[in-house]
Amino acid sequence: MDSNANATISFLDVGQGDSILIQAEGKTVLIDGGERDQGSVVLDDLKQYGVTTIDYLIASHPHSDHIGGLIDVLDTAAAASDLTVSAVILPEIPDADVPTTRTYEVFLDGIDDNNITPTFLSEQETLTLGTHTTLQLIPPPAGNSYSSLNDYSLAAYLDCGGKTFLFTGDAEKDEEADWLENGALRGIHADVFKAGHHGSRTSSSENLLEQIKPTYVVISCGTDNSYGHPHEEALDRFQAYCDKVYRTDMDGTVICKVENGELKWSFDEGYAS
């Protein structure tokens, strides 16, 4: 364990959606941004946490509850001088399954307005965020076709001095199984796991949990959401592995700091959904 490693990972409360802010060794990564109406919340959070440059903006997959709020982030960065987006990364999706929603089209326009050529990731890539911190990007398994965009989620594995975090977007059991089968998750243990698909019963399978053996789980979901997230079946699986489950619908923004080789938790209920 590297006691010199320091990072802050904020699971932003964006209601029924996902948004994760990683600040490590002077680098900033924003994964997802909630629904379209959460853009102002994400922007307020970025300002609160002192973010002026997003080194990597990552969209786990093109559903509106993950990319919607990123539109305001991109628009603000294109129009203002106090916020810059340097790079955008998305999963590569087969042409037949690429969405044609207005939200996705406007999101792509926002990338173009920032003069960024996005990376559509098809192979694993590791981003170096500093001397002690890496972010391994795990794309959807190549050559596989899925019935749901959820299963084209781009996963990310953060290692900060030996403290580890796994974010799997909305990946469901089919994509999880394919990652396990093709070895993409081989050797991966997660101290902290961001629950797949907002704590749905169709994600965070027992096989995945057995592989990563998380100590903590964070569920990003909205209060009294219409989907019933998190589902009891998923909560039961988490309880079998984890010391603690945190939820944005109950705790607000969940903040985990890596300090001196330890994880320190705190909460910001300012935008509780």
PDB file of N, CA and C in Angstrom, residues 95-161:
ATOM      1  N   ASP A  95     -22.447  -0.432 -35.203  1.00  0.00           N
ATOM      2  CA  ASP A  95     -23.228   0.572 -35.931  1.00  0.00           C
ATOM      3  C   ASP A  95     -24.728   0.343 -35.796  1.00  0.00           C
ATOM      4  N   ALA A  96     -25.151  -0.905 -35.820  1.00  0.00           N
ATOM      5  CA  ALA A  96     -26.583  -1.208 -35.780  1.00  0.00           C
ATOM      6  C   ALA A  96     -27.223  -0.835 -34.455  1.00  0.00           C
ATOM      7  N   ASP A  97     -26.401  -0.689 -33.401  1.00  0.00           N
ATOM      8  CA  ASP A  97     -26.937  -0.415 -32.069  1.00  0.00           C
ATOM      9  C   ASP A  97     -26.658   1.013 -31.584  1.00  0.00           C
ATOM     10  N   VAL A  98     -26.000   1.811 -32.393  1.00  0.00           N
ATOM     11  CA  VAL A  98     -25.730   3.200 -32.012  1.00  0.00           C
ATOM     12  C   VAL A  98     -27.052   3.951 -31.911  1.00  0.00           C
ATOM     13  N   PRO A  99     -27.316   4.616 -30.783  1.00  0.00           N
ATOM     14  CA  PRO A  99     -28.614   5.282 -30.616  1.00  0.00           C
ATOM     15  C   PRO A  99     -28.756   6.503 -31.521  1.00  0.00           C
ATOM     16  N   THR A 100     -29.986   6.807 -31.839  1.00  0.00           N
ATOM     17  CA  THR A 100     -30.283   7.985 -32.658  1.00  0.00           C
ATOM     18  C   THR A 100     -31.100   9.004 -31.872  1.00  0.00           C
ATOM     19  N   THR A 101     -31.022   8.942 -30.550  1.00  0.00           N
ATOM     20  CA  THR A 101     -31.795   9.855 -29.713  1.00  0.00           C
ATOM     21  C   THR A 101     -31.277  11.280 -29.862  1.00  0.00           C
ATOM     22  N   ARG A 102     -32.173  12.225 -29.628  1.00  0.00           N
ATOM     23  CA  ARG A 102     -31.785  13.631 -29.691  1.00  0.00           C
ATOM     24  C   ARG A 102     -30.725  13.940 -28.633  1.00  0.00           C
ATOM     25  N   THR A 103     -30.857  13.343 -27.455  1.00  0.00           N
ATOM     26  CA  THR A 103     -29.888  13.592 -26.387  1.00  0.00           C
ATOM     27  C   THR A 103     -28.485  13.184 -26.825  1.00  0.00           C
ATOM     28  N   TYR A 104     -28.369  12.027 -27.452  1.00  0.00           N
ATOM     29  CA  TYR A 104     -27.058  11.560 -27.889  1.00  0.00           C
ATOM     30  C   TYR A 104     -26.505  12.461 -28.997  1.00  0.00           C
ATOM     31  N   GLU A 105     -27.362  12.895 -29.908  1.00  0.00           N
ATOM     32  CA  GLU A 105     -26.917  13.769 -30.986  1.00  0.00           C
ATOM     33  C   GLU A 105     -26.405  15.106 -30.437  1.00  0.00           C
ATOM     34  N   VAL A 106     -27.134  15.671 -29.469  1.00  0.00           N
ATOM     35  CA  VAL A 106     -26.709  16.942 -28.884  1.00  0.00           C
ATOM     36  C   VAL A 106     -25.417  16.768 -28.089  1.00  0.00           C
ATOM     37  N   PHE A 107     -25.286  15.629 -27.427  1.00  0.00           N
ATOM     38  CA  PHE A 107     -24.044  15.323 -26.706  1.00  0.00           C
ATOM     39  C   PHE A 107     -22.860  15.295 -27.673  1.00  0.00           C
ATOM     40  N   LEU A 108     -23.013  14.628 -28.798  1.00  0.00           N
ATOM     41  CA  LEU A 108     -21.934  14.590 -29.789  1.00  0.00           C
ATOM     42  C   LEU A 108     -21.640  15.976 -30.341  1.00  0.00           C
ATOM     43  N   ASP A 109     -22.696  16.786 -30.542  1.00  0.00           N
ATOM     44  CA  ASP A 109     -22.496  18.166 -30.991  1.00  0.00           C
ATOM     45  C   ASP A 109     -21.670  18.949 -29.975  1.00  0.00           C
ATOM     46  N   GLY A 110     -21.931  18.715 -28.685  1.00  0.00           N
ATOM     47  CA  GLY A 110     -21.177  19.407 -27.650  1.00  0.00           C
ATOM     48  C   GLY A 110     -19.701  19.048 -27.675  1.00  0.00           C
ATOM     49  N   ILE A 111     -19.406  17.804 -27.972  1.00  0.00           N
ATOM     50  CA  ILE A 111     -18.003  17.391 -28.107  1.00  0.00           C
ATOM     51  C   ILE A 111     -17.358  18.149 -29.259  1.00  0.00           C
ATOM     52  N   ASP A 112     -18.067  18.208 -30.372  1.00  0.00           N
ATOM     53  CA  ASP A 112     -17.551  18.904 -31.555  1.00  0.00           C
ATOM     54  C   ASP A 112     -17.355  20.389 -31.281  1.00  0.00           C
ATOM     55  N   ASP A 113     -18.258  20.989 -30.517  1.00  0.00           N
ATOM     56  CA  ASP A 113     -18.145  22.412 -30.192  1.00  0.00           C
ATOM     57  C   ASP A 113     -16.890  22.717 -29.370  1.00  0.00           C
ATOM     58  N   ASN A 114     -16.350  21.713 -28.702  1.00  0.00           N
ATOM     59  CA  ASN A 114     -15.111  21.886 -27.934  1.00  0.00           C
ATOM     60  C   ASN A 114     -13.871  21.499 -28.745  1.00  0.00           C
ATOM     61  N   ASN A 115     -14.087  21.271 -30.046  1.00  0.00           N
ATOM     62  CA  ASN A 115     -12.978  20.905 -30.946  1.00  0.00           C
ATOM     63  C   ASN A 115     -12.239  19.663 -30.464  1.00  0.00           C
ATOM     64  N   ILE A 116     -13.021  18.707 -29.963  1.00  0.00           N
ATOM     65  CA  ILE A 116     -12.457  17.455 -29.459  1.00  0.00           C
ATOM     66  C   ILE A 116     -12.837  16.326 -30.414  1.00  0.00           C
ATOM     67  N   THR A 117     -11.859  15.515 -30.726  1.00  0.00           N
ATOM     68  CA  THR A 117     -12.137  14.277 -31.449  1.00  0.00           C
ATOM     69  C   THR A 117     -12.300  13.175 -30.415  1.00  0.00           C
ATOM     70  N   PRO A 118     -13.515  12.655 -30.232  1.00  0.00           N
ATOM     71  CA  PRO A 118     -13.729  11.681 -29.168  1.00  0.00           C
ATOM     72  C   PRO A 118     -13.048  10.349 -29.482  1.00  0.00           C
ATOM     73  N   THR A 119     -12.701   9.632 -28.425  1.00  0.00           N
ATOM     74  CA  THR A 119     -12.167   8.281 -28.549  1.00  0.00           C
ATOM     75  C   THR A 119     -13.288   7.289 -28.308  1.00  0.00           C
ATOM     76  N   PHE A 120     -13.567   6.454 -29.295  1.00  0.00           N
ATOM     77  CA  PHE A 120     -14.540   5.372 -29.138  1.00  0.00           C
ATOM     78  C   PHE A 120     -13.732   4.107 -28.838  1.00  0.00           C
ATOM     79  N   LEU A 121     -13.728   3.729 -27.577  1.00  0.00           N
ATOM     80  CA  LEU A 121     -12.779   2.724 -27.113  1.00  0.00           C
ATOM     81  C   LEU A 121     -13.254   1.312 -27.423  1.00  0.00           C
ATOM     82  N   SER A 122     -12.373   0.529 -28.042  1.00  0.00           N
ATOM     83  CA  SER A 122     -12.678  -0.864 -28.363  1.00  0.00           C
ATOM     84  C   SER A 122     -11.717  -1.837 -27.694  1.00  0.00           C
ATOM     85  N   GLU A 123     -10.607  -1.319 -27.172  1.00  0.00           N
ATOM     86  CA  GLU A 123      -9.617  -2.148 -26.488  1.00  0.00           C
ATOM     87  C   GLU A 123      -9.263  -1.514 -25.159  1.00  0.00           C
ATOM     88  N   GLN A 124      -8.828  -2.351 -24.232  1.00  0.00           N
ATOM     89  CA  GLN A 124      -8.468  -1.838 -22.918  1.00  0.00           C
ATOM     90  C   GLN A 124      -7.365  -0.793 -23.038  1.00  0.00           C
ATOM     91  N   GLU A 125      -7.481   0.210 -22.194  1.00  0.00           N
ATOM     92  CA  GLU A 125      -6.477   1.284 -22.162  1.00  0.00           C
ATOM     93  C   GLU A 125      -6.305   1.730 -20.717  1.00  0.00           C
ATOM     94  N   THR A 126      -5.087   2.062 -20.343  1.00  0.00           N
ATOM     95  CA  THR A 126      -4.819   2.526 -18.985  1.00  0.00           C
ATOM     96  C   THR A 126      -4.363   3.980 -19.017  1.00  0.00           C
ATOM     97  N   LEU A 127      -5.077   4.827 -18.294  1.00  0.00           N
ATOM     98  CA  LEU A 127      -4.726   6.236 -18.171  1.00  0.00           C
ATOM     99  C   LEU A 127      -3.877   6.424 -16.920  1.00  0.00           C
ATOM    100  N   THR A 128      -2.764   7.107 -17.056  1.00  0.00           N
ATOM    101  CA  THR A 128      -1.931   7.418 -15.902  1.00  0.00           C
ATOM    102  C   THR A 128      -2.348   8.783 -15.362  1.00  0.00           C
ATOM    103  N   LEU A 129      -2.893   8.771 -14.150  1.00  0.00           N
ATOM    104  CA  LEU A 129      -3.362  10.023 -13.542  1.00  0.00           C
ATOM    105  C   LEU A 129      -2.305  10.651 -12.648  1.00  0.00           C
ATOM    106  N   GLY A 130      -1.226   9.934 -12.382  1.00  0.00           N
ATOM    107  CA  GLY A 130      -0.156  10.460 -11.545  1.00  0.00           C
ATOM    108  C   GLY A 130       0.821   9.358 -11.202  1.00  0.00           C
ATOM    109  N   THR A 131       1.752   9.670 -10.345  1.00  0.00           N
ATOM    110  CA  THR A 131       2.787   8.710  -9.954  1.00  0.00           C
ATOM    111  C   THR A 131       2.191   7.485  -9.281  1.00  0.00           C
ATOM    112  N   HIS A 132       1.096   7.687  -8.559  1.00  0.00           N
ATOM    113  CA  HIS A 132       0.533   6.622  -7.738  1.00  0.00           C
ATOM    114  C   HIS A 132      -0.838   6.148  -8.216  1.00  0.00           C
ATOM    115  N   THR A 133      -1.352   6.704  -9.313  1.00  0.00           N
ATOM    116  CA  THR A 133      -2.758   6.473  -9.657  1.00  0.00           C
ATOM    117  C   THR A 133      -2.936   6.140 -11.141  1.00  0.00           C
ATOM    118  N   THR A 134      -3.666   5.067 -11.414  1.00  0.00           N
ATOM    119  CA  THR A 134      -4.010   4.704 -12.788  1.00  0.00           C
ATOM    120  C   THR A 134      -5.505   4.444 -12.893  1.00  0.00           C
ATOM    121  N   LEU A 135      -6.016   4.614 -14.105  1.00  0.00           N
ATOM    122  CA  LEU A 135      -7.416   4.315 -14.394  1.00  0.00           C
ATOM    123  C   LEU A 135      -7.438   3.400 -15.612  1.00  0.00           C
ATOM    124  N   GLN A 136      -7.801   2.142 -15.384  1.00  0.00           N
ATOM    125  CA  GLN A 136      -7.886   1.161 -16.470  1.00  0.00           C
ATOM    126  C   GLN A 136      -9.289   1.180 -17.044  1.00  0.00           C
ATOM    127  N   LEU A 137      -9.385   1.384 -18.356  1.00  0.00           N
ATOM    128  CA  LEU A 137     -10.665   1.432 -19.035  1.00  0.00           C
ATOM    129  C   LEU A 137     -10.935   0.079 -19.694  1.00  0.00           C
ATOM    130  N   ILE A 138     -12.132  -0.462 -19.456  1.00  0.00           N
ATOM    131  CA  ILE A 138     -12.495  -1.796 -19.925  1.00  0.00           C
ATOM    132  C   ILE A 138     -13.730  -1.659 -20.805  1.00  0.00           C
ATOM    133  N   PRO A 139     -13.565  -1.768 -22.130  1.00  0.00           N
ATOM    134  CA  PRO A 139     -14.693  -1.557 -23.044  1.00  0.00           C
ATOM    135  C   PRO A 139     -15.616  -2.768 -23.084  1.00  0.00           C
ATOM    136  N   PRO A 140     -16.757  -2.632 -23.744  1.00  0.00           N
ATOM    137  CA  PRO A 140     -17.623  -3.794 -23.956  1.00  0.00           C
ATOM    138  C   PRO A 140     -16.847  -4.883 -24.698  1.00  0.00           C
ATOM    139  N   PRO A 141     -17.089  -6.145 -24.381  1.00  0.00           N
ATOM    140  CA  PRO A 141     -16.366  -7.227 -25.056  1.00  0.00           C
ATOM    141  C   PRO A 141     -16.537  -7.158 -26.567  1.00  0.00           C
ATOM    142  N   ALA A 142     -15.422  -7.188 -27.273  1.00  0.00           N
ATOM    143  CA  ALA A 142     -15.441  -7.038 -28.731  1.00  0.00           C
ATOM    144  C   ALA A 142     -16.177  -8.193 -29.389  1.00  0.00           C
ATOM    145  N   GLY A 143     -16.957  -7.846 -30.408  1.00  0.00           N
ATOM    146  CA  GLY A 143     -17.628  -8.854 -31.203  1.00  0.00           C
ATOM    147  C   GLY A 143     -18.946  -9.338 -30.631  1.00  0.00           C
ATOM    148  N   ASN A 144     -19.304  -8.856 -29.445  1.00  0.00           N
ATOM    149  CA  ASN A 144     -20.556  -9.287 -28.827  1.00  0.00           C
ATOM    150  C   ASN A 144     -21.686  -8.336 -29.185  1.00  0.00           C
ATOM    151  N   SER A 145     -22.875  -8.886 -29.346  1.00  0.00           N
ATOM    152  CA  SER A 145     -24.061  -8.088 -29.619  1.00  0.00           C
ATOM    153  C   SER A 145     -25.038  -8.250 -28.465  1.00  0.00           C
ATOM    154  N   TYR A 146     -25.567  -7.119 -27.997  1.00  0.00           N
ATOM    155  CA  TYR A 146     -26.463  -7.136 -26.843  1.00  0.00           C
ATOM    156  C   TYR A 146     -27.797  -6.499 -27.206  1.00  0.00           C
ATOM    157  N   SER A 147     -28.824  -6.899 -26.485  1.00  0.00           N
ATOM    158  CA  SER A 147     -30.157  -6.368 -26.746  1.00  0.00           C
ATOM    159  C   SER A 147     -30.383  -5.035 -26.049  1.00  0.00           C
ATOM    160  N   SER A 148     -29.517  -4.698 -25.093  1.00  0.00           N
ATOM    161  CA  SER A 148     -29.677  -3.460 -24.328  1.00  0.00           C
ATOM    162  C   SER A 148     -28.401  -2.635 -24.386  1.00  0.00           C
ATOM    163  N   LEU A 149     -28.563  -1.319 -24.527  1.00  0.00           N
ATOM    164  CA  LEU A 149     -27.399  -0.427 -24.476  1.00  0.00           C
ATOM    165  C   LEU A 149     -26.663  -0.529 -23.152  1.00  0.00           C
ATOM    166  N   ASN A 150     -27.373  -0.932 -22.093  1.00  0.00           N
ATOM    167  CA  ASN A 150     -26.706  -1.084 -20.800  1.00  0.00           C
ATOM    168  C   ASN A 150     -25.489  -1.986 -20.906  1.00  0.00           C
ATOM    169  N   ASP A 151     -25.603  -3.027 -21.740  1.00  0.00           N
ATOM    170  CA  ASP A 151     -24.532  -4.011 -21.850  1.00  0.00           C
ATOM    171  C   ASP A 151     -23.426  -3.589 -22.805  1.00  0.00           C
ATOM    172  N   TYR A 152     -23.491  -2.353 -23.272  1.00  0.00           N
ATOM    173  CA  TYR A 152     -22.353  -1.770 -23.979  1.00  0.00           C
ATOM    174  C   TYR A 152     -21.632  -0.761 -23.083  1.00  0.00           C
ATOM    175  N   SER A 153     -21.753  -0.936 -21.786  1.00  0.00           N
ATOM    176  CA  SER A 153     -21.133   0.008 -20.858  1.00  0.00           C
ATOM    177  C   SER A 153     -19.614  -0.143 -20.847  1.00  0.00           C
ATOM    178  N   LEU A 154     -18.956   0.990 -20.741  1.00  0.00           N
ATOM    179  CA  LEU A 154     -17.511   1.069 -20.567  1.00  0.00           C
ATOM    180  C   LEU A 154     -17.216   1.085 -19.072  1.00  0.00           C
ATOM    181  N   ALA A 155     -16.446   0.110 -18.598  1.00  0.00           N
ATOM    182  CA  ALA A 155     -16.093   0.048 -17.178  1.00  0.00           C
ATOM    183  C   ALA A 155     -14.765   0.760 -16.941  1.00  0.00           C
ATOM    184  N   ALA A 156     -14.539   1.154 -15.699  1.00  0.00           N
ATOM    185  CA  ALA A 156     -13.290   1.810 -15.327  1.00  0.00           C
ATOM    186  C   ALA A 156     -12.828   1.277 -13.973  1.00  0.00           C
ATOM    187  N   TYR A 157     -11.526   1.017 -13.874  1.00  0.00           N
ATOM    188  CA  TYR A 157     -10.937   0.443 -12.664  1.00  0.00           C
ATOM    189  C   TYR A 157      -9.833   1.376 -12.176  1.00  0.00           C
ATOM    190  N   LEU A 158     -10.084   2.015 -11.058  1.00  0.00           N
ATOM    191  CA  LEU A 158      -9.164   2.998 -10.490  1.00  0.00           C
ATOM    192  C   LEU A 158      -8.296   2.347  -9.422  1.00  0.00           C
ATOM    193  N   ASP A 159      -6.985   2.537  -9.541  1.00  0.00           N
ATOM    194  CA  ASP A 159      -6.032   2.050  -8.537  1.00  0.00           C
ATOM    195  C   ASP A 159      -5.237   3.238  -8.035  1.00  0.00           C
ATOM    196  N   CYS A 160      -5.478   3.587  -6.788  1.00  0.00           N
ATOM    197  CA  CYS A 160      -4.776   4.715  -6.164  1.00  0.00           C
ATOM    198  C   CYS A 160      -3.916   4.169  -5.033  1.00  0.00           C
ATOM    199  N   GLY A 161      -2.674   3.889  -5.354  1.00  0.00           N
ATOM    200  CA  GLY A 161      -1.756   3.393  -4.338  1.00  0.00           C
ATOM    201  C   GLY A 161      -2.175   2.087  -3.715  1.00  0.00           C
TER     202      GLY A 161
END
